[in-house]
PDB file of C-alpha atoms in Angstrom:
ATOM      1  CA  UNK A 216      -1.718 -12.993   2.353  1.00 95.00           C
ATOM      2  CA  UNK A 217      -4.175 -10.807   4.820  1.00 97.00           C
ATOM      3  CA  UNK A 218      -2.172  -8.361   7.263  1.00 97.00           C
ATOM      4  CA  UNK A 219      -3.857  -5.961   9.321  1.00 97.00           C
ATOM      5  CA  UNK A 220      -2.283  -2.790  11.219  1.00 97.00           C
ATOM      6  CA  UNK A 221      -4.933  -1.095  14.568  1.00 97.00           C
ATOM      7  CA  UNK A 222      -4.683   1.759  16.391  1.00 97.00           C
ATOM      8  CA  UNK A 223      -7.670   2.585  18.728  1.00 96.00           C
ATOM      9  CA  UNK A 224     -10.575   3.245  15.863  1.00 97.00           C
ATOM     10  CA  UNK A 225      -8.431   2.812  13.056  1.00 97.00           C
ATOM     11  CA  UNK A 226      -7.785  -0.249  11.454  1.00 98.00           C
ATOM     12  CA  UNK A 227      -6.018  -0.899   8.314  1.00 98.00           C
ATOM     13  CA  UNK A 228      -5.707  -4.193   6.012  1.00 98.00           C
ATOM     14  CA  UNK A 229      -3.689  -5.038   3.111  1.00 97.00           C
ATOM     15  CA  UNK A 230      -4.580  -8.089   0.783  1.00 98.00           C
ATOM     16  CA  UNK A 231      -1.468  -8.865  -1.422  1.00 97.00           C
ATOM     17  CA  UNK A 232      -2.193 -11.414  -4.352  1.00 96.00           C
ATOM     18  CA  UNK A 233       0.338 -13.051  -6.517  1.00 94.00           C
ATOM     19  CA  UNK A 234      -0.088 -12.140 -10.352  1.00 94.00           C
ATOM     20  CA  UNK A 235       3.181 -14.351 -11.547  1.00 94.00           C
ATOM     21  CA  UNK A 236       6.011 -12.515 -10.652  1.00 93.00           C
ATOM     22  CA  UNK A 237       4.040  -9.734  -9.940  1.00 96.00           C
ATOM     23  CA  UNK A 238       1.878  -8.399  -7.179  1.00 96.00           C
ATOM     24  CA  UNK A 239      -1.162  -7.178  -6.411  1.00 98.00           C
ATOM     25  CA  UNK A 240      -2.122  -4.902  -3.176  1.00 98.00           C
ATOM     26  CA  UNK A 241      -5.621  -3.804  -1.959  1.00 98.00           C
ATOM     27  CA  UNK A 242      -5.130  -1.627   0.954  1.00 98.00           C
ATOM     28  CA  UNK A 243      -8.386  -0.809   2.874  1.00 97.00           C
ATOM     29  CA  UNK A 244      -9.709   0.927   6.047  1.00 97.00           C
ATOM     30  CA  UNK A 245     -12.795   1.678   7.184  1.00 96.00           C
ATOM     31  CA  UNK A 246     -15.885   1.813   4.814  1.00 95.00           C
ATOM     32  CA  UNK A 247     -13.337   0.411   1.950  1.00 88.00           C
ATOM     33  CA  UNK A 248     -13.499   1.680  -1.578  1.00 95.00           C
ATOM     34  CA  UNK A 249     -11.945   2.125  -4.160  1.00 96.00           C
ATOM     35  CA  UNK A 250     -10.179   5.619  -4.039  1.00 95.00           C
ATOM     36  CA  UNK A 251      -6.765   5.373  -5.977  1.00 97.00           C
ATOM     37  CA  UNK A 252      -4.897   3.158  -8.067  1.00 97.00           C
ATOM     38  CA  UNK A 253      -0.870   2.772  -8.583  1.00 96.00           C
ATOM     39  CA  UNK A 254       0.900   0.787 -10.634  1.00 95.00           C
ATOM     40  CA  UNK A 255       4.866   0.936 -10.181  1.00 95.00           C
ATOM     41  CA  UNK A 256       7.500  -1.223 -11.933  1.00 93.00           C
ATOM     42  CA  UNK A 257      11.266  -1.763 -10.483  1.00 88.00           C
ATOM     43  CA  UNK A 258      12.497   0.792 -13.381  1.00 77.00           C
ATOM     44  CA  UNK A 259       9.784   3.687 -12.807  1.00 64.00           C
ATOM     45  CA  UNK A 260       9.384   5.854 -16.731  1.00 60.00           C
ATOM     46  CA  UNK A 261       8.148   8.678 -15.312  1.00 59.00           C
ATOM     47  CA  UNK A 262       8.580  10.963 -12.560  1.00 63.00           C
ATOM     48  CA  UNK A 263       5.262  12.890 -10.519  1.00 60.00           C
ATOM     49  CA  UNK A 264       5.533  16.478  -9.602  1.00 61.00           C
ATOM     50  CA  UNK A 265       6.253  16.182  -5.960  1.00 63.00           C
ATOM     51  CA  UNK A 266       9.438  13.615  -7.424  1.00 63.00           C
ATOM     52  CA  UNK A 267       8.004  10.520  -6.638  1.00 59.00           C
ATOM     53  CA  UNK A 268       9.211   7.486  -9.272  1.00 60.00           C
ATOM     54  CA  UNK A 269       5.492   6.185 -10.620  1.00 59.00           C
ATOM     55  CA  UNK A 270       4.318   4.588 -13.598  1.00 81.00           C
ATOM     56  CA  UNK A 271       0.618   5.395 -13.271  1.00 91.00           C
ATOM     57  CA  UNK A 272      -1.569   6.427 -10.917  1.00 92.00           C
ATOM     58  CA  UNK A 273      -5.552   7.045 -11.172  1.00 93.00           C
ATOM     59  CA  UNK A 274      -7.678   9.008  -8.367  1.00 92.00           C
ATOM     60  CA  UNK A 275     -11.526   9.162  -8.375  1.00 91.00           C
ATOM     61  CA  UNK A 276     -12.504  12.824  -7.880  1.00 92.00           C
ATOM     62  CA  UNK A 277     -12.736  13.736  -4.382  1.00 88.00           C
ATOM     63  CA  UNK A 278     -10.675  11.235  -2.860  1.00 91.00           C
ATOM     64  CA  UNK A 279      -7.044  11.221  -0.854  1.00 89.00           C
ATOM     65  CA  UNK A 280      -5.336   8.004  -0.751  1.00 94.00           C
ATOM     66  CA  UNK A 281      -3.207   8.755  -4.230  1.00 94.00           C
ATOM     67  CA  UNK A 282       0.107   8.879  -2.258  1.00 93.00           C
ATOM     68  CA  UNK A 283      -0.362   6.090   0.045  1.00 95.00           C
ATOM     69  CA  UNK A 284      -1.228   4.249  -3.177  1.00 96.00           C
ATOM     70  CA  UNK A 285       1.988   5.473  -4.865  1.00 95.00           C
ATOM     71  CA  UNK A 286       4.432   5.033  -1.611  1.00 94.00           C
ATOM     72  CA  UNK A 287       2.768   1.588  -1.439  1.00 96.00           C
ATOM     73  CA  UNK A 288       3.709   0.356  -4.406  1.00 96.00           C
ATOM     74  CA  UNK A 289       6.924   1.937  -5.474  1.00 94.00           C
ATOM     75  CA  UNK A 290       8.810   0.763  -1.672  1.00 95.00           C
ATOM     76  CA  UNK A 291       7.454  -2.800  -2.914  1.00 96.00           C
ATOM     77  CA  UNK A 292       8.448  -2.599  -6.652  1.00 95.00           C
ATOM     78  CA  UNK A 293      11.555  -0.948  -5.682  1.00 93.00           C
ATOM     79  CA  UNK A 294      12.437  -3.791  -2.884  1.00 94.00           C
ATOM     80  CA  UNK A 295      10.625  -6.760  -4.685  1.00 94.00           C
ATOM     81  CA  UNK A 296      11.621  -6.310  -8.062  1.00 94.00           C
ATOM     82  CA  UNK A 297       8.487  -6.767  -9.730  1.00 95.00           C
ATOM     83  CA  UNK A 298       5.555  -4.642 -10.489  1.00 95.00           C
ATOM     84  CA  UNK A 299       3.278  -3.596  -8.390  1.00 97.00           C
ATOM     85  CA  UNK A 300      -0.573  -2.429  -8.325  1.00 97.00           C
ATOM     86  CA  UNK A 301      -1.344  -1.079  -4.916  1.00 98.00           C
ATOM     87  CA  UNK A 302      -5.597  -0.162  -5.097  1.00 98.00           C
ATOM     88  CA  UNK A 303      -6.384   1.727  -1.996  1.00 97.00           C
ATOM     89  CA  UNK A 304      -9.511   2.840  -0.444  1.00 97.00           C
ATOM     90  CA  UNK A 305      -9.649   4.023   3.195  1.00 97.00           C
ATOM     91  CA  UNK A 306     -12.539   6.045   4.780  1.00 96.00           C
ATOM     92  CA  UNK A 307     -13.191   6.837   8.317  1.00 97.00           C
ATOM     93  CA  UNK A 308     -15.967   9.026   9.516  1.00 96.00           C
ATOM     94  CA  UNK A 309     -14.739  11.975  11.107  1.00 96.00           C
ATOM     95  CA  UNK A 310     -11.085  11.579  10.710  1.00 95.00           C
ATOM     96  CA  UNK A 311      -8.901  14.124  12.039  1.00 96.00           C
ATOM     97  CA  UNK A 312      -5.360  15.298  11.396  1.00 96.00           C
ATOM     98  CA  UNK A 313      -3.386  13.483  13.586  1.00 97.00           C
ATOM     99  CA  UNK A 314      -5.691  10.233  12.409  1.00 97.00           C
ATOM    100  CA  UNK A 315      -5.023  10.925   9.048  1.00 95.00           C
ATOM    101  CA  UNK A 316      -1.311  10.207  10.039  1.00 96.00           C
ATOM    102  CA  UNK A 317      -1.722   7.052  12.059  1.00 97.00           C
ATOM    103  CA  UNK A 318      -3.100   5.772   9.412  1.00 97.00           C
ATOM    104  CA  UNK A 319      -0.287   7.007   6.749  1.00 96.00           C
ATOM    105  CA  UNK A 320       2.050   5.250   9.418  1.00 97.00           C
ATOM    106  CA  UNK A 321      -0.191   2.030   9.944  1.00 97.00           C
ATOM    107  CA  UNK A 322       0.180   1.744   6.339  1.00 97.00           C
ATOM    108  CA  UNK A 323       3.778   2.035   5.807  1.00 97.00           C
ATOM    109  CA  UNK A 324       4.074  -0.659   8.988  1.00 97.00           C
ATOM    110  CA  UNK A 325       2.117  -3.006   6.788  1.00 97.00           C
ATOM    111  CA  UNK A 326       4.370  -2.409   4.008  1.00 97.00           C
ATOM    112  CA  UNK A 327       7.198  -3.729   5.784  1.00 97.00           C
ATOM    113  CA  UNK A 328       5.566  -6.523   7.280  1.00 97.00           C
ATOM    114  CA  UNK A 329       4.557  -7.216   3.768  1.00 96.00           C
ATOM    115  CA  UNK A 330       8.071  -7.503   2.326  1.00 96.00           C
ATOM    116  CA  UNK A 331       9.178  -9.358   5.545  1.00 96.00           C
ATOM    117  CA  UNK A 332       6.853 -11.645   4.949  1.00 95.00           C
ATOM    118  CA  UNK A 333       7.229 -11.861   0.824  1.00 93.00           C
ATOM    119  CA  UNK A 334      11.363 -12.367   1.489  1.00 90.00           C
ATOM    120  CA  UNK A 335      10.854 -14.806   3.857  1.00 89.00           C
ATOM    121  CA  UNK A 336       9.006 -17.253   1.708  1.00 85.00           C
ATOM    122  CA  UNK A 337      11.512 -16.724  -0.618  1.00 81.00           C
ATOM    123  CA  UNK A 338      13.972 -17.951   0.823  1.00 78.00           C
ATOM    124  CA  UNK A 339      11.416 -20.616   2.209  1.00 73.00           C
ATOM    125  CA  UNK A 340      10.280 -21.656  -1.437  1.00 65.00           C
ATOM    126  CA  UNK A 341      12.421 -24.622  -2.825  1.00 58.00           C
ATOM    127  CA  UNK A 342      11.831 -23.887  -6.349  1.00 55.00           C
TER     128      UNK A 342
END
């Protein structure tokens, strides 16, 4: 599945692969990259320092997108019941603030779309 969030400049796509059960997320904007990795399960073993429920999460030096990574993937662990690896890389030139925030919110809009769209065929899927 291919959704895609836009607001003026910004533009924002996930790709969500099937892995089994499981799922896998690449969420990209811009020059895409590889910036952060999360991997969440439905029953989280440990807890971050700003109290968010992870079970790993990797960020190359220098880059941002750990907690859209980790936000990403424990609303759809939490919801889906599976685990989750969101990989995120988003990079506009010249982003500002207020940018920065669209795209945090064009994000968690493709989030839900993404679950609408996973529960749907669920209930679609005669199996």
């Amino acid at each position: 599945m291919r959704l895609t969030a836009k607001h003026g400049r910004l533009a924002v796509t996930l790709r969500v692969l099937r892995q089994g059960q499981d799922l896998q997320v690449i969420c990209s904007g811009g020059q895409a990259h590889i910036g952060a990795v999360a991997l969440a399960s439905p029953h989280p073993s440990t807890v971050a320092a700003d109290g968010e429920k992870t079970d790993g999460l990797l960020v190359l030096s220098g880059h941002r997108e750990d907690m859209l990574a980790a936000r990403m993937a424990r609303r759809l662990a939490d919801e889906l019941n599976c685990a989750v690896c969101v990989t995120a890389g988003i990079h506009f030139d010249s982003i500002t603030k207020e940018e920065i925030e669209r795209v945090l919110n064009l994000a968690d809009t493709l989030t839900e779309r993404c679950l609408t769209r996973l529960k749907q065929a669920a209930k679609e899927c005669p199996c």
